[in-house]
GROMACS .gro file of N, CA and C in nm:
model
  489
    1MET      N    1  11.302  24.535  -4.176
    1MET     CA    2  11.160  24.555  -4.197
    1MET      C    3  11.128  24.680  -4.115
    2GLY      N    4  11.044  24.737  -4.180
    2GLY     CA    5  11.003  24.865  -4.111
    2GLY      C    6  10.862  24.847  -4.061
    3PRO      N    7  10.815  24.959  -4.002
    3PRO     CA    8  10.692  24.953  -3.947
    3PRO      C    9  10.586  24.942  -4.058
    4LEU      N   10  10.605  24.973  -4.176
    4LEU     CA   11  10.504  24.968  -4.268
    4LEU      C   12  10.508  24.844  -4.355
    5GLU      N   13  10.606  24.776  -4.336
    5GLU     CA   14  10.608  24.637  -4.408
    5GLU      C   15  10.571  24.531  -4.316
    6PRO      N   16  10.469  24.454  -4.355
    6PRO     CA   17  10.425  24.359  -4.262
    6PRO      C   18  10.507  24.234  -4.262
    7ASN      N   19  10.495  24.162  -4.161
    7ASN     CA   20  10.565  24.033  -4.145
    7ASN      C   21  10.470  23.934  -4.211
    8VAL      N   22  10.521  23.871  -4.312
    8VAL     CA   23  10.434  23.781  -4.402
    8VAL      C   24  10.389  23.663  -4.326
    9PRO      N   25  10.474  23.582  -4.248
    9PRO     CA   26  10.427  23.477  -4.172
    9PRO      C   27  10.317  23.504  -4.080
   10GLU      N   28  10.347  23.625  -4.006
   10GLU     CA   29  10.249  23.656  -3.907
   10GLU      C   30  10.120  23.697  -3.984
   11LEU      N   31  10.126  23.766  -4.096
   11LEU     CA   32  10.014  23.806  -4.172
   11LEU      C   33   9.930  23.681  -4.215
   12ILE      N   34   9.992  23.576  -4.273
   12ILE     CA   35   9.930  23.462  -4.314
   12ILE      C   36   9.865  23.380  -4.191
   13LEU      N   37   9.941  23.377  -4.092
   13LEU     CA   38   9.885  23.317  -3.967
   13LEU      C   39   9.771  23.392  -3.913
   14GLY      N   40   9.772  23.523  -3.916
   14GLY     CA   41   9.664  23.604  -3.869
   14GLY      C   42   9.539  23.598  -3.954
   15LEU      N   43   9.554  23.577  -4.092
   15LEU     CA   44   9.457  23.565  -4.180
   15LEU      C   45   9.382  23.425  -4.160
   16ILE      N   46   9.468  23.323  -4.147
   16ILE     CA   47   9.416  23.193  -4.118
   16ILE      C   48   9.329  23.180  -3.988
   17VAL      N   49   9.390  23.243  -3.883
   17VAL     CA   50   9.312  23.246  -3.760
   17VAL      C   51   9.188  23.333  -3.773
   18PHE      N   52   9.196  23.438  -3.852
   18PHE     CA   53   9.084  23.521  -3.875
   18PHE      C   54   8.979  23.450  -3.942
   19PHE      N   55   9.005  23.381  -4.052
   19PHE     CA   56   8.907  23.305  -4.125
   19PHE      C   57   8.845  23.192  -4.047
   20LEU      N   58   8.939  23.129  -3.973
   20LEU     CA   59   8.885  23.004  -3.886
   20LEU      C   60   8.784  23.062  -3.782
   21LEU      N   61   8.825  23.175  -3.716
   21LEU     CA   62   8.737  23.236  -3.627
   21LEU      C   63   8.604  23.281  -3.688
   22PHE      N   64   8.616  23.335  -3.810
   22PHE     CA   65   8.503  23.388  -3.879
   22PHE      C   66   8.415  23.269  -3.924
   23GLY      N   67   8.477  23.151  -3.957
   23GLY     CA   68   8.390  23.035  -3.999
   23GLY      C   69   8.335  22.980  -3.878
   24VAL      N   70   8.394  22.967  -3.766
   24VAL     CA   71   8.335  22.914  -3.638
   24VAL      C   72   8.214  22.996  -3.605
   25LEU      N   73   8.241  23.131  -3.596
   25LEU     CA   74   8.130  23.223  -3.563
   25LEU      C   75   8.018  23.202  -3.660
   26GLY      N   76   8.042  23.207  -3.781
   26GLY     CA   77   7.938  23.186  -3.895
   26GLY      C   78   7.865  23.052  -3.878
   27LYS      N   79   7.938  22.952  -3.849
   27LYS     CA   80   7.874  22.818  -3.845
   27LYS      C   81   7.797  22.784  -3.716
   28VAL      N   82   7.857  22.827  -3.612
   28VAL     CA   83   7.799  22.796  -3.478
   28VAL      C   84   7.735  22.897  -3.405
   29LEU      N   85   7.795  23.009  -3.390
   29LEU     CA   86   7.744  23.119  -3.305
   29LEU      C   87   7.624  23.193  -3.372
   30LEU      N   88   7.641  23.231  -3.493
   30LEU     CA   89   7.542  23.305  -3.570
   30LEU      C   90   7.415  23.237  -3.577
   31PRO      N   91   7.409  23.109  -3.611
   31PRO     CA   92   7.276  23.036  -3.611
   31PRO      C   93   7.208  23.033  -3.483
   32ARG      N   94   7.279  23.024  -3.382
   32ARG     CA   95   7.224  23.011  -3.244
   32ARG      C   96   7.159  23.165  -3.210
   33ILE      N   97   7.244  23.255  -3.248
   33ILE     CA   98   7.196  23.408  -3.228
   33ILE      C   99   7.071  23.428  -3.306
   34GLU      N  100   7.072  23.387  -3.435
   34GLU     CA  101   6.963  23.407  -3.528
   34GLU      C  102   6.835  23.327  -3.468
   35ARG      N  103   6.849  23.206  -3.427
   35ARG     CA  104   6.746  23.125  -3.372
   35ARG      C  105   6.685  23.196  -3.250
   36THR      N  106   6.782  23.247  -3.164
   36THR     CA  107   6.726  23.313  -3.037
   36THR      C  108   6.653  23.440  -3.078
   37LEU      N  109   6.696  23.518  -3.182
   37LEU     CA  110   6.629  23.634  -3.219
   37LEU      C  111   6.491  23.598  -3.277
   38THR      N  112   6.496  23.495  -3.354
   38THR     CA  113   6.373  23.456  -3.416
   38THR      C  114   6.261  23.415  -3.312
   39GLU      N  115   6.314  23.329  -3.218
   39GLU     CA  116   6.224  23.292  -3.099
   39GLU      C  117   6.164  23.409  -3.027
   40ARG      N  118   6.255  23.516  -2.996
   40ARG     CA  119   6.210  23.638  -2.941
   40ARG      C  120   6.106  23.708  -3.021
   41HIS      N  121   6.136  23.710  -3.156
   41HIS     CA  122   6.049  23.777  -3.244
   41HIS      C  123   5.909  23.699  -3.245
   42ASP      N  124   5.918  23.580  -3.243
   42ASP     CA  125   5.795  23.485  -3.254
   42ASP      C  126   5.715  23.499  -3.121
   43ARG      N  127   5.792  23.517  -3.006
   43ARG     CA  128   5.717  23.535  -2.879
   43ARG      C  129   5.650  23.669  -2.876
   44THR      N  130   5.714  23.776  -2.923
   44THR     CA  131   5.653  23.898  -2.908
   44THR      C  132   5.543  23.918  -3.021
   45ASP      N  133   5.593  23.917  -3.145
   45ASP     CA  134   5.487  23.932  -3.269
   45ASP      C  135   5.399  23.814  -3.282
   46GLY      N  136   5.446  23.699  -3.270
   46GLY     CA  137   5.358  23.580  -3.281
   46GLY      C  138   5.266  23.574  -3.169
   47GLY      N  139   5.310  23.607  -3.054
   47GLY     CA  140   5.229  23.602  -2.930
   47GLY      C  141   5.106  23.698  -2.953
   48MET      N  142   5.138  23.824  -3.010
   48MET     CA  143   5.038  23.922  -3.039
   48MET      C  144   4.939  23.867  -3.151
   49ALA      N  145   4.996  23.796  -3.244
   49ALA     CA  146   4.915  23.740  -3.358
   49ALA      C  147   4.811  23.635  -3.301
   50ARG      N  148   4.879  23.560  -3.219
   50ARG     CA  149   4.802  23.447  -3.158
   50ARG      C  150   4.690  23.505  -3.056
   51ALA      N  151   4.722  23.603  -2.983
   51ALA     CA  152   4.629  23.668  -2.898
   51ALA      C  153   4.514  23.734  -2.981
   52GLU      N  154   4.551  23.797  -3.088
   52GLU     CA  155   4.457  23.855  -3.182
   52GLU      C  156   4.363  23.739  -3.230
   53ALA      N  157   4.423  23.635  -3.271
   53ALA     CA  158   4.342  23.532  -3.338
   53ALA      C  159   4.253  23.474  -3.222
   54ALA      N  160   4.301  23.463  -3.104
   54ALA     CA  161   4.223  23.405  -2.992
   54ALA      C  162   4.103  23.494  -2.964
   55ARG      N  163   4.136  23.636  -2.969
   55ARG     CA  164   4.038  23.730  -2.941
   55ARG      C  165   3.928  23.715  -3.055
   56ALA      N  166   3.963  23.711  -3.172
   56ALA     CA  167   3.868  23.707  -3.284
   56ALA      C  168   3.775  23.569  -3.267
   57GLU      N  169   3.846  23.465  -3.232
   57GLU     CA  170   3.774  23.336  -3.211
   57GLU      C  171   3.669  23.357  -3.096
   58ALA      N  172   3.724  23.421  -2.994
   58ALA     CA  173   3.628  23.442  -2.865
   58ALA      C  174   3.513  23.534  -2.910
   59GLU      N  175   3.529  23.636  -2.996
   59GLU     CA  176   3.418  23.719  -3.042
   59GLU      C  177   3.318  23.639  -3.134
   60ARG      N  178   3.375  23.555  -3.214
   60ARG     CA  179   3.293  23.480  -3.294
   60ARG      C  180   3.209  23.376  -3.216
   61VAL      N  181   3.267  23.321  -3.115
   61VAL     CA  182   3.196  23.221  -3.032
   61VAL      C  183   3.089  23.301  -2.952
   62ARG      N  184   3.116  23.422  -2.901
   62ARG     CA  185   3.024  23.505  -2.824
   62ARG      C  186   2.909  23.542  -2.919
   63ASP      N  187   2.943  23.579  -3.034
   63ASP     CA  188   2.837  23.624  -3.143
   63ASP      C  189   2.744  23.506  -3.160
   64GLU      N  190   2.793  23.384  -3.187
   64GLU     CA  191   2.721  23.268  -3.203
   64GLU      C  192   2.633  23.237  -3.079
   65PHE      N  193   2.693  23.250  -2.967
   65PHE     CA  194   2.624  23.231  -2.837
   65PHE      C  195   2.502  23.327  -2.828
   66ARG      N  196   2.528  23.450  -2.856
   66ARG     CA  197   2.424  23.557  -2.851
   66ARG      C  198   2.317  23.515  -2.946
   67ALA      N  199   2.356  23.466  -3.082
   67ALA     CA  200   2.253  23.436  -3.177
   67ALA      C  201   2.169  23.319  -3.130
   68GLU      N  202   2.226  23.220  -3.071
   68GLU     CA  203   2.165  23.100  -3.023
   68GLU      C  204   2.068  23.141  -2.904
   69LEU      N  205   2.127  23.224  -2.820
   69LEU     CA  206   2.034  23.278  -2.693
   69LEU      C  207   1.915  23.350  -2.748
   70ALA      N  208   1.934  23.431  -2.853
   70ALA     CA  209   1.825  23.517  -2.906
   70ALA      C  210   1.719  23.416  -2.969
   71ALA      N  211   1.767  23.318  -3.037
   71ALA     CA  212   1.681  23.215  -3.102
   71ALA      C  213   1.606  23.139  -2.987
   72ALA      N  214   1.673  23.109  -2.883
   72ALA     CA  215   1.608  23.030  -2.779
   72ALA      C  216   1.503  23.115  -2.710
   73ARG      N  217   1.533  23.239  -2.691
   73ARG     CA  218   1.441  23.331  -2.627
   73ARG      C  219   1.311  23.350  -2.714
   74HIS      N  220   1.344  23.363  -2.846
   74HIS     CA  221   1.228  23.362  -2.945
   74HIS      C  222   1.142  23.240  -2.939
   75GLU      N  223   1.209  23.132  -2.936
   75GLU     CA  224   1.127  22.999  -2.939
   75GLU      C  225   1.049  22.992  -2.795
   76ALA      N  226   1.114  23.032  -2.691
   76ALA     CA  227   1.047  23.025  -2.565
   76ALA      C  228   0.927  23.110  -2.564
   77ALA      N  229   0.930  23.230  -2.628
   77ALA     CA  230   0.826  23.328  -2.627
   77ALA      C  231   0.714  23.267  -2.707
   78ALA      N  232   0.747  23.200  -2.823
   78ALA     CA  233   0.657  23.132  -2.912
   78ALA      C  234   0.589  23.022  -2.837
   79ILE      N  235   0.670  22.943  -2.767
   79ILE     CA  236   0.605  22.838  -2.680
   79ILE      C  237   0.505  22.889  -2.583
   80ARG      N  238   0.555  23.003  -2.516
   80ARG     CA  239   0.457  23.057  -2.406
   80ARG      C  240   0.329  23.118  -2.470
   81GLN      N  241   0.342  23.180  -2.593
   81GLN     CA  242   0.233  23.227  -2.658
   81GLN      C  243   0.133  23.112  -2.700
   82ALA      N  244   0.186  23.000  -2.751
   82ALA     CA  245   0.106  22.896  -2.791
   82ALA      C  246   0.043  22.835  -2.674
   83ALA      N  247   0.112  22.812  -2.564
   83ALA     CA  248   0.051  22.754  -2.442
   83ALA      C  249  -0.057  22.859  -2.393
   84ALA      N  250  -0.037  22.980  -2.398
   84ALA     CA  251  -0.143  23.070  -2.348
   84ALA      C  252  -0.265  23.065  -2.435
   85GLU      N  253  -0.246  23.052  -2.566
   85GLU     CA  254  -0.357  23.040  -2.663
   85GLU      C  255  -0.430  22.906  -2.637
   86GLU      N  256  -0.353  22.804  -2.629
   86GLU     CA  257  -0.409  22.668  -2.599
   86GLU      C  258  -0.488  22.656  -2.478
   87GLY      N  259  -0.435  22.734  -2.362
   87GLY     CA  260  -0.497  22.740  -2.234
   87GLY      C  261  -0.630  22.811  -2.242
   88ALA      N  262  -0.632  22.919  -2.318
   88ALA     CA  263  -0.749  22.998  -2.331
   88ALA      C  264  -0.857  22.922  -2.408
   89ALA      N  265  -0.817  22.853  -2.510
   89ALA     CA  266  -0.907  22.772  -2.590
   89ALA      C  267  -0.964  22.662  -2.500
   90LEU      N  268  -0.874  22.591  -2.416
   90LEU     CA  269  -0.918  22.492  -2.333
   90LEU      C  270  -1.026  22.544  -2.225
   91ILE      N  271  -0.987  22.657  -2.168
   91ILE     CA  272  -1.079  22.726  -2.069
   91ILE      C  273  -1.217  22.749  -2.135
   92THR      N  274  -1.212  22.807  -2.257
   92THR     CA  275  -1.337  22.831  -2.328
   92THR      C  276  -1.422  22.704  -2.349
   93ALA      N  277  -1.349  22.597  -2.392
   93ALA     CA  278  -1.412  22.471  -2.419
   93ALA      C  279  -1.473  22.414  -2.285
   94LEU      N  280  -1.393  22.417  -2.178
   94LEU     CA  281  -1.446  22.367  -2.058
   94LEU      C  282  -1.560  22.457  -2.001
   95ARG      N  283  -1.549  22.582  -2.017
   95ARG     CA  284  -1.653  22.677  -1.975
   95ARG      C  285  -1.793  22.632  -2.055
   96ALA      N  286  -1.783  22.616  -2.179
   96ALA     CA  287  -1.897  22.581  -2.268
   96ALA      C  288  -1.954  22.452  -2.222
   97GLU      N  289  -1.860  22.352  -2.201
   97GLU     CA  290  -1.908  22.209  -2.151
   97GLU      C  291  -1.972  22.224  -2.022
   98GLY      N  292  -1.923  22.310  -1.926
   98GLY     CA  293  -1.977  22.327  -1.798
   98GLY      C  294  -2.114  22.391  -1.814
   99GLN      N  295  -2.126  22.483  -1.903
   99GLN     CA  296  -2.256  22.556  -1.917
   99GLN      C  297  -2.372  22.455  -1.977
  100GLN      N  298  -2.320  22.372  -2.072
  100GLN     CA  299  -2.405  22.266  -2.120
  100GLN      C  300  -2.460  22.170  -2.017
  101GLN      N  301  -2.361  22.132  -1.928
  101GLN     CA  302  -2.384  22.037  -1.821
  101GLN      C  303  -2.482  22.104  -1.716
  102ARG      N  304  -2.461  22.230  -1.692
  102ARG     CA  305  -2.543  22.299  -1.592
  102ARG      C  306  -2.689  22.305  -1.652
  103GLU      N  307  -2.704  22.346  -1.784
  103GLU     CA  308  -2.833  22.342  -1.848
  103GLU      C  309  -2.907  22.207  -1.846
  104ARG      N  310  -2.825  22.104  -1.871
  104ARG     CA  311  -2.885  21.972  -1.870
  104ARG      C  312  -2.925  21.938  -1.728
  105LEU      N  313  -2.846  21.961  -1.630
  105LEU     CA  314  -2.883  21.942  -1.493
  105LEU      C  315  -3.009  22.015  -1.452
  106VAL      N  316  -3.015  22.136  -1.495
  106VAL     CA  317  -3.145  22.226  -1.460
  106VAL      C  318  -3.256  22.163  -1.522
  107ASP      N  319  -3.243  22.129  -1.660
  107ASP     CA  320  -3.362  22.072  -1.730
  107ASP      C  321  -3.410  21.945  -1.659
  108GLU      N  322  -3.309  21.856  -1.622
  108GLU     CA  323  -3.342  21.742  -1.547
  108GLU      C  324  -3.411  21.758  -1.419
  109ALA      N  325  -3.363  21.863  -1.340
  109ALA     CA  326  -3.430  21.910  -1.225
  109ALA      C  327  -3.565  21.948  -1.239
  110HIS      N  328  -3.595  22.028  -1.348
  110HIS     CA  329  -3.727  22.072  -1.391
  110HIS      C  330  -3.813  21.956  -1.411
  111VAL      N  331  -3.762  21.857  -1.485
  111VAL     CA  332  -3.845  21.744  -1.519
  111VAL      C  333  -3.876  21.666  -1.398
  112GLN      N  334  -3.772  21.650  -1.306
  112GLN     CA  335  -3.786  21.568  -1.187
  112GLN      C  336  -3.888  21.640  -1.093
  113LEU      N  337  -3.872  21.776  -1.077
  113LEU     CA  338  -3.966  21.850  -1.003
  113LEU      C  339  -4.100  21.832  -1.057
  114ALA      N  340  -4.132  21.847  -1.179
  114ALA     CA  341  -4.264  21.834  -1.231
  114ALA      C  342  -4.317  21.686  -1.201
  115ALA      N  343  -4.236  21.585  -1.218
  115ALA     CA  344  -4.276  21.447  -1.187
  115ALA      C  345  -4.312  21.434  -1.036
  116ASP      N  346  -4.228  21.497  -0.950
  116ASP     CA  347  -4.253  21.493  -0.811
  116ASP      C  348  -4.385  21.572  -0.770
  117THR      N  349  -4.409  21.677  -0.850
  117THR     CA  350  -4.522  21.755  -0.819
  117THR      C  351  -4.654  21.677  -0.859
  118VAL      N  352  -4.650  21.612  -0.968
  118VAL     CA  353  -4.759  21.531  -1.011
  118VAL      C  354  -4.787  21.414  -0.906
  119LEU      N  355  -4.666  21.345  -0.876
  119LEU     CA  356  -4.684  21.239  -0.775
  119LEU      C  357  -4.732  21.292  -0.632
  120ALA      N  358  -4.687  21.402  -0.588
  120ALA     CA  359  -4.733  21.462  -0.462
  120ALA      C  360  -4.879  21.500  -0.466
  121GLU      N  361  -4.919  21.558  -0.587
  121GLU     CA  362  -5.069  21.600  -0.605
  121GLU      C  363  -5.146  21.476  -0.606
  122ALA      N  364  -5.107  21.365  -0.668
  122ALA     CA  365  -5.183  21.243  -0.675
  122ALA      C  366  -5.194  21.182  -0.533
  123ALA      N  367  -5.080  21.189  -0.460
  123ALA     CA  368  -5.085  21.122  -0.323
  123ALA      C  369  -5.169  21.211  -0.235
  124LEU      N  370  -5.156  21.351  -0.242
  124LEU     CA  371  -5.241  21.430  -0.153
  124LEU      C  372  -5.391  21.413  -0.201
  125ARG      N  373  -5.421  21.397  -0.329
  125ARG     CA  374  -5.557  21.388  -0.372
  125ARG      C  375  -5.613  21.262  -0.299
  126GLU      N  376  -5.527  21.150  -0.303
  126GLU     CA  377  -5.587  21.025  -0.245
  126GLU      C  378  -5.604  21.038  -0.093
  127ASP      N  379  -5.516  21.114  -0.030
  127ASP     CA  380  -5.525  21.138   0.111
  127ASP      C  381  -5.645  21.226   0.152
  128VAL      N  382  -5.672  21.328   0.068
  128VAL     CA  383  -5.776  21.418   0.081
  128VAL      C  384  -5.916  21.338   0.066
  129ILE      N  385  -5.914  21.248  -0.037
  129ILE     CA  386  -6.045  21.177  -0.064
  129ILE      C  387  -6.062  21.081   0.053
  130ALA      N  388  -5.960  21.014   0.092
  130ALA     CA  389  -5.970  20.919   0.204
  130ALA      C  390  -6.019  20.992   0.339
  131LEU      N  391  -5.960  21.109   0.366
  131LEU     CA  392  -5.999  21.187   0.494
  131LEU      C  393  -6.144  21.234   0.470
  132ALA      N  394  -6.174  21.287   0.351
  132ALA     CA  395  -6.305  21.337   0.330
  132ALA      C  396  -6.407  21.233   0.336
  133THR      N  397  -6.380  21.121   0.281
  133THR     CA  398  -6.479  20.999   0.291
  133THR      C  399  -6.500  20.960   0.435
  134GLU      N  400  -6.394  20.958   0.517
  134GLU     CA  401  -6.395  20.920   0.651
  134GLU      C  402  -6.478  21.018   0.731
  135LEU      N  403  -6.448  21.150   0.705
  135LEU     CA  404  -6.517  21.253   0.782
  135LEU      C  405  -6.672  21.254   0.740
  136ALA      N  406  -6.694  21.233   0.614
  136ALA     CA  407  -6.837  21.223   0.582
  136ALA      C  408  -6.909  21.105   0.640
  137ALA      N  409  -6.834  20.992   0.645
  137ALA     CA  410  -6.894  20.875   0.705
  137ALA      C  411  -6.926  20.892   0.858
  138ARG      N  412  -6.839  20.971   0.922
  138ARG     CA  413  -6.861  21.010   1.060
  138ARG      C  414  -6.987  21.090   1.083
  139VAL      N  415  -6.995  21.188   0.983
  139VAL     CA  416  -7.108  21.285   0.995
  139VAL      C  417  -7.234  21.210   0.969
  140VAL      N  418  -7.232  21.140   0.864
  140VAL     CA  419  -7.348  21.064   0.824
  140VAL      C  420  -7.391  20.947   0.911
  141GLY      N  421  -7.279  20.885   0.962
  141GLY     CA  422  -7.303  20.771   1.055
  141GLY      C  423  -7.301  20.642   0.981
  142GLU      N  424  -7.278  20.643   0.861
  142GLU     CA  425  -7.273  20.516   0.785
  142GLU      C  426  -7.142  20.515   0.709
  143PRO      N  427  -7.093  20.382   0.681
  143PRO     CA  428  -6.965  20.375   0.601
  143PRO      C  429  -6.987  20.420   0.453
  144LEU      N  430  -6.911  20.515   0.413
  144LEU     CA  431  -6.926  20.556   0.276
  144LEU      C  432  -6.806  20.513   0.183
  145ALA      N  433  -6.714  20.446   0.232
  145ALA     CA  434  -6.590  20.405   0.155
  145ALA      C  435  -6.639  20.293   0.062
  146ASP      N  436  -6.738  20.227   0.090
  146ASP     CA  437  -6.767  20.118   0.001
  146ASP      C  438  -6.864  20.159  -0.107
  147LEU      N  439  -6.908  20.274  -0.122
  147LEU     CA  440  -6.995  20.328  -0.217
  147LEU      C  441  -6.925  20.362  -0.347
  148PRO      N  442  -6.966  20.321  -0.462
  148PRO     CA  443  -6.886  20.354  -0.587
  148PRO      C  444  -6.895  20.498  -0.620
  149SER      N  445  -6.995  20.564  -0.595
  149SER     CA  446  -7.016  20.701  -0.632
  149SER      C  447  -6.932  20.799  -0.535
  150THR      N  448  -6.874  20.755  -0.431
  150THR     CA  449  -6.805  20.834  -0.336
  150THR      C  450  -6.685  20.892  -0.398
  151ARG      N  451  -6.610  20.806  -0.468
  151ARG     CA  452  -6.482  20.834  -0.549
  151ARG      C  453  -6.523  20.939  -0.645
  152ALA      N  454  -6.619  20.916  -0.732
  152ALA     CA  455  -6.662  21.012  -0.829
  152ALA      C  456  -6.694  21.148  -0.794
  153ILE      N  457  -6.765  21.148  -0.679
  153ILE     CA  458  -6.809  21.276  -0.619
  153ILE      C  459  -6.683  21.358  -0.567
  154ALA      N  460  -6.601  21.286  -0.495
  154ALA     CA  461  -6.470  21.357  -0.454
  154ALA      C  462  -6.380  21.404  -0.561
  155ASP      N  463  -6.374  21.325  -0.671
  155ASP     CA  464  -6.287  21.378  -0.780
  155ASP      C  465  -6.355  21.493  -0.848
  156GLU      N  466  -6.490  21.499  -0.860
  156GLU     CA  467  -6.558  21.608  -0.921
  156GLU      C  468  -6.537  21.731  -0.843
  157TYR      N  469  -6.549  21.724  -0.700
  157TYR     CA  470  -6.529  21.828  -0.617
  157TYR      C  471  -6.387  21.888  -0.620
  158LEU      N  472  -6.291  21.805  -0.620
  158LEU     CA  473  -6.144  21.849  -0.625
  158LEU      C  474  -6.119  21.900  -0.762
  159SER      N  475  -6.171  21.864  -0.869
  159SER     CA  476  -6.148  21.923  -0.994
  159SER      C  477  -6.205  22.056  -1.018
  160GLN      N  478  -6.323  22.086  -0.941
  160GLN     CA  479  -6.383  22.207  -0.946
  160GLN      C  480  -6.316  22.313  -0.849
  161THR      N  481  -6.259  22.276  -0.746
  161THR     CA  482  -6.187  22.361  -0.650
  161THR      C  483  -6.051  22.387  -0.698
  162VAL      N  484  -5.986  22.303  -0.769
  162VAL     CA  485  -5.845  22.320  -0.814
  162VAL      C  486  -5.849  22.408  -0.938
  163ASN      N  487  -5.943  22.400  -1.027
  163ASN     CA  488  -5.953  22.490  -1.136
  163ASN      C  489  -6.025  22.615  -1.101
   0.00000   0.00000   0.00000
């Protein structure tokens, strides 16, 4: 046998060992390598995709939050405006009611003052008549309080002096 002629049993044995080794590598080792490569690819590209999805979700939530916040601010402004208008209306109503109450009190005071004036004038008139009668009785030297004309004379005199 020469160098160019192969040894057939060695060739068969080499081929059997080669195919066995190829089969073991194909069945055991290559799936593990492929799984590892897939995991690495999933970690890198899948992680990026998940990060992008999380970022998009975060932006969506942020936009919703901003929209809700703007709506809440708008609602708060509307509530403040309504409260200010209600307060102004209440102040106007209370001011009008206070003005009416003041006018009523002033009118009642004028009526009471007029009544007190009439009562005071009547009391003073009586006191003046009594004093005048007493003084006239002292001057004349006789009691004049018992005379019926005394009162009429005093009333006539007072009505002339007042008018």
